[in-house]
PDB file of C-alpha atoms in Angstrom:
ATOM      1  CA  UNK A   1      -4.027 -14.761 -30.437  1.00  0.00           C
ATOM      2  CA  UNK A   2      -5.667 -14.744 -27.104  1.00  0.00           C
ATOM      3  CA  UNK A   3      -4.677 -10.584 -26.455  1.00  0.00           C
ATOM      4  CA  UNK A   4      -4.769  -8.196 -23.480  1.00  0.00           C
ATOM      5  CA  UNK A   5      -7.774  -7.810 -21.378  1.00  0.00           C
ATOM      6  CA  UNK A   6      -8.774  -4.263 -20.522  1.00  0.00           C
ATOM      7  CA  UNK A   7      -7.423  -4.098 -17.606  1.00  0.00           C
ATOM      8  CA  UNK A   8      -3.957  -5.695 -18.110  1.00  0.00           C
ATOM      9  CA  UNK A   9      -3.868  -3.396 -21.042  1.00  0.00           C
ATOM     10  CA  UNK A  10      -4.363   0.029 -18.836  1.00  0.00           C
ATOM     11  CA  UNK A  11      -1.826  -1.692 -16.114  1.00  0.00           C
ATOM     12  CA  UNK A  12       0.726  -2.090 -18.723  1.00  0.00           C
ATOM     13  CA  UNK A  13       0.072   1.571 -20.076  1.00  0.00           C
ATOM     14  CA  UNK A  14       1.135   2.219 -16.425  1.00  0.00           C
ATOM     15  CA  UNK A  15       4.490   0.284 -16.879  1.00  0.00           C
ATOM     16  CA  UNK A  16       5.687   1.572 -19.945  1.00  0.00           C
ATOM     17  CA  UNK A  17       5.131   5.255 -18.602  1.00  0.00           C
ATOM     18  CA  UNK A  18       8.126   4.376 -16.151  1.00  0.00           C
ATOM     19  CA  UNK A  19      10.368   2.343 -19.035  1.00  0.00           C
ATOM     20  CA  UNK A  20      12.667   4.771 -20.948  1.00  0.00           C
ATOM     21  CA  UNK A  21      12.196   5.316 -24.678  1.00  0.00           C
ATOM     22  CA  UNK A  22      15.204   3.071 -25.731  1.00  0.00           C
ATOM     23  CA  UNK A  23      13.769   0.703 -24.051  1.00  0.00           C
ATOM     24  CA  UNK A  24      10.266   0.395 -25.423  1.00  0.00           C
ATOM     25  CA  UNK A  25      11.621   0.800 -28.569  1.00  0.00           C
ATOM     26  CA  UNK A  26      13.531  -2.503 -27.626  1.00  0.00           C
ATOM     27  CA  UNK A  27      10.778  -4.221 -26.369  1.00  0.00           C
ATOM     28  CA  UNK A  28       8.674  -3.247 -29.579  1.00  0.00           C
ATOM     29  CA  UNK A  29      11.346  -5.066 -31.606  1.00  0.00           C
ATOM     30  CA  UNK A  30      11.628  -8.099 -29.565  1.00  0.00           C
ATOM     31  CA  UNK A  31       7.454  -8.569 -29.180  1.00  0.00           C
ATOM     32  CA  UNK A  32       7.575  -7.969 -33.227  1.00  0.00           C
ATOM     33  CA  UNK A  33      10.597 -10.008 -33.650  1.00  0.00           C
ATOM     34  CA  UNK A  34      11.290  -6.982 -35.579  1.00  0.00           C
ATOM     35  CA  UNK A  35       8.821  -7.221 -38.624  1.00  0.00           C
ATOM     36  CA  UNK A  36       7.389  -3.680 -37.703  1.00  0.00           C
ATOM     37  CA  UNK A  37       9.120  -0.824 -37.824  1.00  0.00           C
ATOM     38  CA  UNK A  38       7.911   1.832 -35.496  1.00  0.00           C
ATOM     39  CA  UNK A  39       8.374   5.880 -35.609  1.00  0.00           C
ATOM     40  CA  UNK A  40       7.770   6.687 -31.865  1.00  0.00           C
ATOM     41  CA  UNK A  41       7.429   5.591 -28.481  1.00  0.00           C
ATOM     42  CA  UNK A  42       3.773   5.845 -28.655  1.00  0.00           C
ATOM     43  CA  UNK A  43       3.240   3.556 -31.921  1.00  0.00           C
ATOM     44  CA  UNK A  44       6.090   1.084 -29.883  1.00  0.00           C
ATOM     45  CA  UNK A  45       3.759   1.076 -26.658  1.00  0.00           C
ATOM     46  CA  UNK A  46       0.631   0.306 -29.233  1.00  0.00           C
ATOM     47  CA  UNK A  47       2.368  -2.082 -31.105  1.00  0.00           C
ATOM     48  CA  UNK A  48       3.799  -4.094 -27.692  1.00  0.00           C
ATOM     49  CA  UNK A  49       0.145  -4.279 -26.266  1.00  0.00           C
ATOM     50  CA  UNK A  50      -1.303  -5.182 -29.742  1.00  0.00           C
ATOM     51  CA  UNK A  51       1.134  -7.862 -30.602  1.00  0.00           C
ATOM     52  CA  UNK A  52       1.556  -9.667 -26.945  1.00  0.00           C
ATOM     53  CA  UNK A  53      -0.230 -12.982 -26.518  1.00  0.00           C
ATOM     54  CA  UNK A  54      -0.849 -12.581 -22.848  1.00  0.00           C
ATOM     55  CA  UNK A  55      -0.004 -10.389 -19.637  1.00  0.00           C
ATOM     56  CA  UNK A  56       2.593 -13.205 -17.966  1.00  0.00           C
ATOM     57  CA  UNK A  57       4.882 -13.486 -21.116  1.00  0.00           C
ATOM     58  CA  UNK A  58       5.088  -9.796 -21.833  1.00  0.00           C
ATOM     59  CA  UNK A  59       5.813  -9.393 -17.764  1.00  0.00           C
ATOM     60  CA  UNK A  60       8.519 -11.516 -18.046  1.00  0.00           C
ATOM     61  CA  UNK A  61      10.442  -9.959 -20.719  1.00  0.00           C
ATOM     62  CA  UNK A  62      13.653  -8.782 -20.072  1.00  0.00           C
ATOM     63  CA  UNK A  63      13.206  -5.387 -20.403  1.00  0.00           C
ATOM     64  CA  UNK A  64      10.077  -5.029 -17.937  1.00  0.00           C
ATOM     65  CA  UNK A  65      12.422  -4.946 -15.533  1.00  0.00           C
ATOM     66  CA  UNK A  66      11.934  -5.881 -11.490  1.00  0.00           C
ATOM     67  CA  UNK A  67      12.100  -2.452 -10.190  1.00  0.00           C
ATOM     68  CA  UNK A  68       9.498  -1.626 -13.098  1.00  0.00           C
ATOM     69  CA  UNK A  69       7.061  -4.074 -11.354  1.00  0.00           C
ATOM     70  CA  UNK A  70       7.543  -3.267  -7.575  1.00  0.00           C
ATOM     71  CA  UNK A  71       7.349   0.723  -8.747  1.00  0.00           C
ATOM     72  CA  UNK A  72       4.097  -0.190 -10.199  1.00  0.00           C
ATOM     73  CA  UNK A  73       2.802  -1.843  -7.862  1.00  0.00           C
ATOM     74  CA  UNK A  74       3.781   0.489  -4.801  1.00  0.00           C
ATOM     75  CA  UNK A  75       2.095   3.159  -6.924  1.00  0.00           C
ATOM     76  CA  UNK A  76      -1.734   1.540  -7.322  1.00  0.00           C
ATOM     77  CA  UNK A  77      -0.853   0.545  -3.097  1.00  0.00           C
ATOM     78  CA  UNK A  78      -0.099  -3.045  -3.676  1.00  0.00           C
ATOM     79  CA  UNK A  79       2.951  -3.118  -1.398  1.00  0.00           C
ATOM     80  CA  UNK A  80       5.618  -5.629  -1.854  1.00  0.00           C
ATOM     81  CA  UNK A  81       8.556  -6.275   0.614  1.00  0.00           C
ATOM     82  CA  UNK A  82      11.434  -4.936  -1.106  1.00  0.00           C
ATOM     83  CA  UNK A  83      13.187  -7.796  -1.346  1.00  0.00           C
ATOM     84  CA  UNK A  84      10.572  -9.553  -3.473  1.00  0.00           C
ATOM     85  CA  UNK A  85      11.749 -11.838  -6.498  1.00  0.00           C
ATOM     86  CA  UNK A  86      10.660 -10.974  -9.908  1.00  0.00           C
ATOM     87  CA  UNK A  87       8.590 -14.236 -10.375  1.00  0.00           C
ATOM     88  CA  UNK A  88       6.594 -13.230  -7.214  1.00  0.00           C
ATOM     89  CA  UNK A  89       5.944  -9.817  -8.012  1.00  0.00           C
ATOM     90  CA  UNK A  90       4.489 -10.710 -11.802  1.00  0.00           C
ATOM     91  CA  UNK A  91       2.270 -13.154  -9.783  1.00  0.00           C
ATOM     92  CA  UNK A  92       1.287 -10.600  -7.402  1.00  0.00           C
ATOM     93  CA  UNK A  93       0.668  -8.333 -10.566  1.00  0.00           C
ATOM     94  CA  UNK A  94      -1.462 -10.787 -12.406  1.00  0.00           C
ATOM     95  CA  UNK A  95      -3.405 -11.822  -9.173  1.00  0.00           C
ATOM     96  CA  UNK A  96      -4.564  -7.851  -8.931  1.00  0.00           C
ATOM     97  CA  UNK A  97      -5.318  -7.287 -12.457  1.00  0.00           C
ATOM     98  CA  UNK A  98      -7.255 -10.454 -12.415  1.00  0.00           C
ATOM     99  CA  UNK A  99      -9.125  -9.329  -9.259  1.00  0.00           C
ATOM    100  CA  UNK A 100     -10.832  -6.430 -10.825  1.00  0.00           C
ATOM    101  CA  UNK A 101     -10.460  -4.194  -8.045  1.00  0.00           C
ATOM    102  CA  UNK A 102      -9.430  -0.807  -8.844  1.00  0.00           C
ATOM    103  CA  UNK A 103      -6.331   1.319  -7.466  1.00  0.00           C
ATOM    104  CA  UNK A 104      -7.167   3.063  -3.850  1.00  0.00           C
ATOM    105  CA  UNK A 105      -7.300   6.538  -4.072  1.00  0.00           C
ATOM    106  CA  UNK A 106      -4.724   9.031  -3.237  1.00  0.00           C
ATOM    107  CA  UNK A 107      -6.928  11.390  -1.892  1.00  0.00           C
ATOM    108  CA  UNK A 108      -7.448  11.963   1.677  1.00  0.00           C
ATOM    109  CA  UNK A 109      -9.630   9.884   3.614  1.00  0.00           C
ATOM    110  CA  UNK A 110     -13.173  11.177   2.976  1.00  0.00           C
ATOM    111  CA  UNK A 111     -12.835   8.731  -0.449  1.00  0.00           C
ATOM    112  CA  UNK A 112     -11.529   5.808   1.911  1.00  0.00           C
ATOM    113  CA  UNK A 113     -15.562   6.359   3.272  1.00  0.00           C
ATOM    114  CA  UNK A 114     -16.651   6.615  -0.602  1.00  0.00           C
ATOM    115  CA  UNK A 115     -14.380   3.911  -1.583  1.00  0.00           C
ATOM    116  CA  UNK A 116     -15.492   1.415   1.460  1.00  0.00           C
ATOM    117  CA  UNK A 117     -19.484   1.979   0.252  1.00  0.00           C
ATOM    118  CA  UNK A 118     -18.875   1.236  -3.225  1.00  0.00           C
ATOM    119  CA  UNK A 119     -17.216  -1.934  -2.365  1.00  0.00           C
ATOM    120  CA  UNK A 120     -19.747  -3.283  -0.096  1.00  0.00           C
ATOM    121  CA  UNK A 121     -22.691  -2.506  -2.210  1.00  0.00           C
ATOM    122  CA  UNK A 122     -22.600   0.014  -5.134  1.00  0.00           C
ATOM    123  CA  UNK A 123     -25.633   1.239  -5.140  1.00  0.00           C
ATOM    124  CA  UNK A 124     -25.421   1.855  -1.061  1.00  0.00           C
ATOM    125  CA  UNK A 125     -25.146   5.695  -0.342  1.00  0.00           C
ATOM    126  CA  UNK A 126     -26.405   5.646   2.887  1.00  0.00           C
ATOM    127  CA  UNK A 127     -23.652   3.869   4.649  1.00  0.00           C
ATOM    128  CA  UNK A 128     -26.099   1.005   5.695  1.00  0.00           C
ATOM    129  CA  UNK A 129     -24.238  -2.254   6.312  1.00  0.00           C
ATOM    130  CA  UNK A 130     -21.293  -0.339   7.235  1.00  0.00           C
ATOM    131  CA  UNK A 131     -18.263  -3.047   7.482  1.00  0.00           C
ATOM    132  CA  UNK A 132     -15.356  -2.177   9.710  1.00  0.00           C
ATOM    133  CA  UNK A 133     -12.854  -4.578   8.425  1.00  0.00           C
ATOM    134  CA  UNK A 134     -13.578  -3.629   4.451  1.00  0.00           C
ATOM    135  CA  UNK A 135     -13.112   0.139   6.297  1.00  0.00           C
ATOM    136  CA  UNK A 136      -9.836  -1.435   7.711  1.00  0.00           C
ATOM    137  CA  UNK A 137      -8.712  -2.633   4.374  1.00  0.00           C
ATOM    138  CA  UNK A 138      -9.073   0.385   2.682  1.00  0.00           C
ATOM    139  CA  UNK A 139      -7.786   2.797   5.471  1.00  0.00           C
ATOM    140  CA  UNK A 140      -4.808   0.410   5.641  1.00  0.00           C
ATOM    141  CA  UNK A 141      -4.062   0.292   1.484  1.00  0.00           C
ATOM    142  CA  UNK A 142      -4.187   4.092   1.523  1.00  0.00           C
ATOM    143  CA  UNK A 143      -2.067   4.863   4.606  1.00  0.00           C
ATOM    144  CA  UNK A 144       0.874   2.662   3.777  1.00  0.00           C
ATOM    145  CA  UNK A 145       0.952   3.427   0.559  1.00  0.00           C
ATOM    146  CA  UNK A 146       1.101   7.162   1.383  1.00  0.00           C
ATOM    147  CA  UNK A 147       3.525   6.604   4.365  1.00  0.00           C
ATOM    148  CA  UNK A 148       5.749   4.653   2.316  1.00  0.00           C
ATOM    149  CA  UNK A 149       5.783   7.158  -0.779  1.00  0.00           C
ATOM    150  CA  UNK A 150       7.661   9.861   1.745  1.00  0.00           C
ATOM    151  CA  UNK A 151      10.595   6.830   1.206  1.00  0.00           C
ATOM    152  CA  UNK A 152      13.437   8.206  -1.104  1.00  0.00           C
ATOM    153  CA  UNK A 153      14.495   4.606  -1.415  1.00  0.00           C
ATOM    154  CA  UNK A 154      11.017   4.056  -3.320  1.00  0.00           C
ATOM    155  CA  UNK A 155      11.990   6.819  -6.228  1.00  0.00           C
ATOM    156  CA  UNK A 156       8.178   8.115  -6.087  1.00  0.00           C
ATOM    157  CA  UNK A 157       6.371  11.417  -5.939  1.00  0.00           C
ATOM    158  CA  UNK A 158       5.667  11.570  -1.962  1.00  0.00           C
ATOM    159  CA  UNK A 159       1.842  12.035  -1.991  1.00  0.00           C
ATOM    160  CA  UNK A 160      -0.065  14.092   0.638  1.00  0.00           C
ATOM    161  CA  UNK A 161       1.366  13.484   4.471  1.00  0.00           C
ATOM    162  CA  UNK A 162       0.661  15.679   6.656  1.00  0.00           C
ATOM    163  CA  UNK A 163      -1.249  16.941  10.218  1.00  0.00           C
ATOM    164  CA  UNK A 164      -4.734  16.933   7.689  1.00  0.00           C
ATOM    165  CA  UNK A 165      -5.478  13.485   8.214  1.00  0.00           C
ATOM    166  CA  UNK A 166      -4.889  13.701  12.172  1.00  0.00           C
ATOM    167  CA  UNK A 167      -7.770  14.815  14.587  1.00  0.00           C
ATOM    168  CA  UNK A 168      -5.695  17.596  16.509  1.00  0.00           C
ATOM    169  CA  UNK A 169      -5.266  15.896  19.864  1.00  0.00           C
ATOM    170  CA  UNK A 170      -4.102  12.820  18.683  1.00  0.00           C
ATOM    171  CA  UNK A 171      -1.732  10.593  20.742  1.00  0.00           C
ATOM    172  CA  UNK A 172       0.716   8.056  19.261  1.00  0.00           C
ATOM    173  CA  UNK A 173       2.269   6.185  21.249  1.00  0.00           C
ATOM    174  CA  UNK A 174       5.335   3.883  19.859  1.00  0.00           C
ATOM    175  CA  UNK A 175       7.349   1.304  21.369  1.00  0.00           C
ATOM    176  CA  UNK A 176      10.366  -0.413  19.665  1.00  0.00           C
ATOM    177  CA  UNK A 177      12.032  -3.333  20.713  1.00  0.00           C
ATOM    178  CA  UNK A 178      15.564  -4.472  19.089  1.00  0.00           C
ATOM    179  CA  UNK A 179      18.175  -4.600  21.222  1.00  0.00           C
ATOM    180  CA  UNK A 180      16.727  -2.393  24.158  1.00  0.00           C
ATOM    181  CA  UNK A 181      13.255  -1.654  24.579  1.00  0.00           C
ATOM    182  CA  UNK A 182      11.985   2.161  24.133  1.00  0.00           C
ATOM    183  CA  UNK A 183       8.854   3.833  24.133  1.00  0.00           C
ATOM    184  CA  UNK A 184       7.886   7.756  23.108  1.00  0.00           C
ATOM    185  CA  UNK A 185       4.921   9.126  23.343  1.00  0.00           C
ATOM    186  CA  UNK A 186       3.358  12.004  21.142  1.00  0.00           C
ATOM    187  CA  UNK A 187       0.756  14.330  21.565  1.00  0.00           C
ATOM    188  CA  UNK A 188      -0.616  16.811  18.379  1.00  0.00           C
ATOM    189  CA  UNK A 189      -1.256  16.523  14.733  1.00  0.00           C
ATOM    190  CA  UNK A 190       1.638  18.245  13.817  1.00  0.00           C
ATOM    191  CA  UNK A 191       3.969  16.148  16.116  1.00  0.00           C
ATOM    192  CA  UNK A 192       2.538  12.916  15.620  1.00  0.00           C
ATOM    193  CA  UNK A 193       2.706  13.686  11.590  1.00  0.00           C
ATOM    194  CA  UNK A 194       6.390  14.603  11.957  1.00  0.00           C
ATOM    195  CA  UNK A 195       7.160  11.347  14.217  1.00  0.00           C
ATOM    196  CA  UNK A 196       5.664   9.030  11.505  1.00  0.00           C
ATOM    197  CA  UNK A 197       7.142  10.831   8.711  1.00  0.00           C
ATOM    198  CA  UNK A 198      10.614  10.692  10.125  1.00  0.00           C
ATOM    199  CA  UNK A 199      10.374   6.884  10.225  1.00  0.00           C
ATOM    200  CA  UNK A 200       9.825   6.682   6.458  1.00  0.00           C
ATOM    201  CA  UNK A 201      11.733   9.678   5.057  1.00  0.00           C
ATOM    202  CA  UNK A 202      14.899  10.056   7.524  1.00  0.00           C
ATOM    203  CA  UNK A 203      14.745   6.441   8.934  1.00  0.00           C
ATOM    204  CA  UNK A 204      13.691   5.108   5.479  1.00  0.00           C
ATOM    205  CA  UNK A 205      11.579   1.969   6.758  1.00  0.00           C
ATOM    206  CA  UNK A 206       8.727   0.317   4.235  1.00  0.00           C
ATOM    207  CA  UNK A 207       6.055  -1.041   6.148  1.00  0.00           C
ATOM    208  CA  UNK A 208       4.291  -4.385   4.388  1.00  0.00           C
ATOM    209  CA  UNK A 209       0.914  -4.827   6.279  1.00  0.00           C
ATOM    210  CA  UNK A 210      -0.582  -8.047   6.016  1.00  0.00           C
ATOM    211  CA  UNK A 211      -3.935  -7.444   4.658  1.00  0.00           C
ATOM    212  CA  UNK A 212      -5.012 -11.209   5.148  1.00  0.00           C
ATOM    213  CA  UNK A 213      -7.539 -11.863   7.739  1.00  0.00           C
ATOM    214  CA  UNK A 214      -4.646 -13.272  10.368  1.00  0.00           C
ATOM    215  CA  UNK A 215      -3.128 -10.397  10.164  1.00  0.00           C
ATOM    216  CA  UNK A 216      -6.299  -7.470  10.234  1.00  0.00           C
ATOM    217  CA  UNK A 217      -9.273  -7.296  12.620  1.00  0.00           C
ATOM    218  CA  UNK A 218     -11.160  -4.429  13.315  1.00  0.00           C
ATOM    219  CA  UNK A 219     -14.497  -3.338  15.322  1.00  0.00           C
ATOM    220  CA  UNK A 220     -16.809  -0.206  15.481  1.00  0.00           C
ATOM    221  CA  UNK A 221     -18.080   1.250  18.702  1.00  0.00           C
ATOM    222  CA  UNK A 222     -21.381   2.809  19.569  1.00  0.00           C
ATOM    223  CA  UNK A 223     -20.265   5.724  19.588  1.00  0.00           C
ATOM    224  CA  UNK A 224     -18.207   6.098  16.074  1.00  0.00           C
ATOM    225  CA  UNK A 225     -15.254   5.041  16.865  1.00  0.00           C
ATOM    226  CA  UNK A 226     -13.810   2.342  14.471  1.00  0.00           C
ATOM    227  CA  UNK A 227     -10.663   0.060  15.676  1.00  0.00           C
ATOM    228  CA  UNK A 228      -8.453  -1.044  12.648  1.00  0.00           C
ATOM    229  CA  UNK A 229      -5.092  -3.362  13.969  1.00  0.00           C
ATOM    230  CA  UNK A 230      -2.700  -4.385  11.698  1.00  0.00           C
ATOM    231  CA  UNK A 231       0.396  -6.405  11.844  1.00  0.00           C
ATOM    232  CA  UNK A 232       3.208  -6.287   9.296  1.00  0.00           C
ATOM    233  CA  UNK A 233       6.930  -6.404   7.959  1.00  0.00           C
ATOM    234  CA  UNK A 234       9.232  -3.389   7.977  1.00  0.00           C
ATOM    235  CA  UNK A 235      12.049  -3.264   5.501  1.00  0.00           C
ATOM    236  CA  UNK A 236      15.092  -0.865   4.634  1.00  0.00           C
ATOM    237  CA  UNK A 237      16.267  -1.420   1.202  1.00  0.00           C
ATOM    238  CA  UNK A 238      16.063  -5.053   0.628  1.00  0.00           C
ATOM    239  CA  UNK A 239      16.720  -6.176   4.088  1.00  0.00           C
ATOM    240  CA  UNK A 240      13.884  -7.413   6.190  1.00  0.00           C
ATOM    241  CA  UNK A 241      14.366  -5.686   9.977  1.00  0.00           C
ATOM    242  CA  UNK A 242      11.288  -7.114  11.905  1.00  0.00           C
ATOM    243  CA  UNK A 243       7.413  -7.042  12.424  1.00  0.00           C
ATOM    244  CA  UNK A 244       5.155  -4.155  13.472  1.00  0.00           C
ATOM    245  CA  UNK A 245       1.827  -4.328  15.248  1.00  0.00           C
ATOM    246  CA  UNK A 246      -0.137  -0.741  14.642  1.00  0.00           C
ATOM    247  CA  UNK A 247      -3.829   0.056  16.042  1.00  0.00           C
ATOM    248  CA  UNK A 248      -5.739   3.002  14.816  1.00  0.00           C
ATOM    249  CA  UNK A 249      -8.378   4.756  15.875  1.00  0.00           C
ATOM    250  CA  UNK A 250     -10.754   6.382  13.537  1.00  0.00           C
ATOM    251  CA  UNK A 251     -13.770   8.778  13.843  1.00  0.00           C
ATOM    252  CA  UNK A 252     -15.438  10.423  11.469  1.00  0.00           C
ATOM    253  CA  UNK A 253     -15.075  14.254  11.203  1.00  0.00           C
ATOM    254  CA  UNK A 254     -18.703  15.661   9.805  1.00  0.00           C
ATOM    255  CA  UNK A 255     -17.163  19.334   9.641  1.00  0.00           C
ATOM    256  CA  UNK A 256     -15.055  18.121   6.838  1.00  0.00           C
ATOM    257  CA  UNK A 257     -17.266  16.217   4.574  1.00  0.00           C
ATOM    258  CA  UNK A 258     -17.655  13.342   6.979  1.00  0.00           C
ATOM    259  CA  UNK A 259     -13.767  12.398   6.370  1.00  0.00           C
ATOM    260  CA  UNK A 260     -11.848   9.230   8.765  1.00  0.00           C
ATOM    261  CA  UNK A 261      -9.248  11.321  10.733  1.00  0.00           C
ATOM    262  CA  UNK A 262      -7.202   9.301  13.158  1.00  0.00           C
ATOM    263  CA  UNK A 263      -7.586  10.034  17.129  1.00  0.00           C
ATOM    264  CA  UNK A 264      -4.922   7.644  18.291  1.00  0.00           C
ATOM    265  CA  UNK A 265      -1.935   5.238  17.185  1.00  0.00           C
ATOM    266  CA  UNK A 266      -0.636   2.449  19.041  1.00  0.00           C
ATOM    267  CA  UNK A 267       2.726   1.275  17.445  1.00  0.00           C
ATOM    268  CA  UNK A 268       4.257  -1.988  18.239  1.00  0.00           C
ATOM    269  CA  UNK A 269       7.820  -2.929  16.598  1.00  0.00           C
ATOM    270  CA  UNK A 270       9.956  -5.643  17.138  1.00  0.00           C
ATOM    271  CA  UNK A 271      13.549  -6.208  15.241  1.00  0.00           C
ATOM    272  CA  UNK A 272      14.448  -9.361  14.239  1.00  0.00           C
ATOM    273  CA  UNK A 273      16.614 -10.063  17.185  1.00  0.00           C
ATOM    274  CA  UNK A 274      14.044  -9.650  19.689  1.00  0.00           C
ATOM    275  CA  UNK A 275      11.906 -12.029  17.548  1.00  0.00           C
ATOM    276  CA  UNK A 276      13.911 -15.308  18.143  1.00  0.00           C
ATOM    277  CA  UNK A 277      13.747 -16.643  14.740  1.00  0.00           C
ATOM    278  CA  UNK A 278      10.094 -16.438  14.421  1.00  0.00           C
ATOM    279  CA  UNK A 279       8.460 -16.717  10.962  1.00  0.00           C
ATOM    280  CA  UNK A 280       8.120 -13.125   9.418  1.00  0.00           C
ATOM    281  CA  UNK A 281       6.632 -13.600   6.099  1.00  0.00           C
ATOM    282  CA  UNK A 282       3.324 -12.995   6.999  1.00  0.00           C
ATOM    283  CA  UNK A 283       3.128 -12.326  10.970  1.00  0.00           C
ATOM    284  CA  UNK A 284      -0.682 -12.846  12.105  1.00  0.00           C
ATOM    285  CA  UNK A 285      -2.007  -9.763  14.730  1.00  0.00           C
ATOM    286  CA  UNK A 286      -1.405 -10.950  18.812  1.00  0.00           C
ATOM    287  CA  UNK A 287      -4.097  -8.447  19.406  1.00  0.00           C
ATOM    288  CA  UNK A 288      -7.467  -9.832  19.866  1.00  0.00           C
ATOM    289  CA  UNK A 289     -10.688  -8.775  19.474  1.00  0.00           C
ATOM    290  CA  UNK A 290     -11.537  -8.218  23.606  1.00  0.00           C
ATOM    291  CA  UNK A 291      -8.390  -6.506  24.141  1.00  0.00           C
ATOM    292  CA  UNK A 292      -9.618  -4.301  20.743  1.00  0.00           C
ATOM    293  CA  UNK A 293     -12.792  -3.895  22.387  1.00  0.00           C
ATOM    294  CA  UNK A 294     -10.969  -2.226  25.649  1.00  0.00           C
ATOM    295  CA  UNK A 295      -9.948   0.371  23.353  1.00  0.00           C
ATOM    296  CA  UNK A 296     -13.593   1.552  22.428  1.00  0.00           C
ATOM    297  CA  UNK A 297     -14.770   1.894  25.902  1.00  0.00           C
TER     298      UNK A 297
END
């Protein structure tokens, strides 16, 4: 019996937390073909991990359900498009497990920093080698995953939003295009919070960045400003709407442990009628890296 590795074992732990009791006990009985007999949910969720051959056949059992998955995944900030097939989000689950990278943190952004140095080198503290775009992947994980968890569609505990992770005279400035074209523009933590929570918890959009490097650049300036742009797929329930195009800026705030607070947002979104049939799956960034470089000067 080849077994669970560590890590598909804790990931799993994960997944049964959300599964009711009925159905672990269910699950217990169809991984034992009922030759054990278990007393509680917690000898069923030992006995499932013990007796499973490997990660793909227990994810595919009926009773690890597709919502089961895509909850799992939003939670450790692997975000799926919500109108993901089974099949592609137990691939997406065994390609993470398998990539030994741990969850991003839910904390505020001062771990993004901690999180960024570990990856790059562990045994860098002192931030030499600093790499925008692993900066950029990180910053990116951990603010879509926290924007999207305001969702009510998503069924999670909304984590930490708020004017905290804004420098207090930042400007957003966002421009939508279906239909009509409009643009607002928003000056102030606490306004610029409120704007971009409305869009996930009234409005109830997911936004799917594309993390790949067609769709992610970003630069640092001399002076400590660090460009992230990222383009992406917005979704409301399972329909896909259009592509977004967001650039943040970043600088460090040493008052408050050195934390990444955002100075400015530049959101881009199209709908799909204003796209004209264009591929969405995985839209690459239009920005590039001189018209980035503008925005540090």
């Amino acid at each position: 019996m080849e077994g669970l590795s560590g890590r598909e074992r804790e990931g799993f732990t994960d997944i049964m937390s959300l599964m009711s009791n009925s159905d672990l006990l269910s699950l217990s009985d169809t991984v034992t073909n009922k030759l054990i007999v278990v007393e509680n949910v917690t000898e069923a969720k030992e006995t499932i991990l013990s007796f499973t051959k490997n990660a793909e056949e227990l994810l595919r059992r009926k009773k690890i359900h597709r919502d089961l998955i895509f909850k799992y995944l939003a939670n450790e900030g692997v975000i799926m498009p919500p109108s993901s097939e089974k099949r592609q989000l137990i691939w997406r689950t065994l390609e993470y497990w398998s990539s030994g990278k741990v969850s991003v943190d839910n904390s505020p952004l001062c771990d993004t920093e901690e999180t960024t140095e570990k990856a790059s080198d562990p045994t860098n503290k002192s931030g030499v080698g600093f790499d925008p775009l692993l900066l950029g992947q990180q910053f990116c994980q951990w603010f879509f995953q926290l924007l999207n968890s305001q969702n009510p569609t998503l069924d999670q505990q909304p984590q930490d939003w708020g004017p905290q992770h804004f420098w207090p005279d930042v400007k957003l400035r966002l421009l939508a295009r279906a239909g009509s074209e409009q643009m607002e523009d928003f000056l102030g933590a606490e306004l610029v919070s409120l704007r971009l929570l409305a869009l996930s918890r009234e409005e109830r959009l997911l936004f799917s960045p594309n993390l790949e490097p067609h769709g992610l650049k970003a630069l640092a300036s001399p002076h400590g400003l660090v460009i992230v742009a990222v383009a992406g797929t917005i979704h409301r329930d399972t329909a896909c709407l259009g592509i977004f195009e967001q650039i943040f800026g970043l600088i460090r705030s040493p008052l408050e442990n050195n934390t990444w607070k955002i100075k400015f947002l530049n959101l881009k979104i199209r709908g799909q009628d204003a796209l004209g049939g264009t591929e969405v799956a995985a839209p690459a960034l239009n920005y590039n890296s001189s018209e980035l470089q503008l925005l540090c000067s």
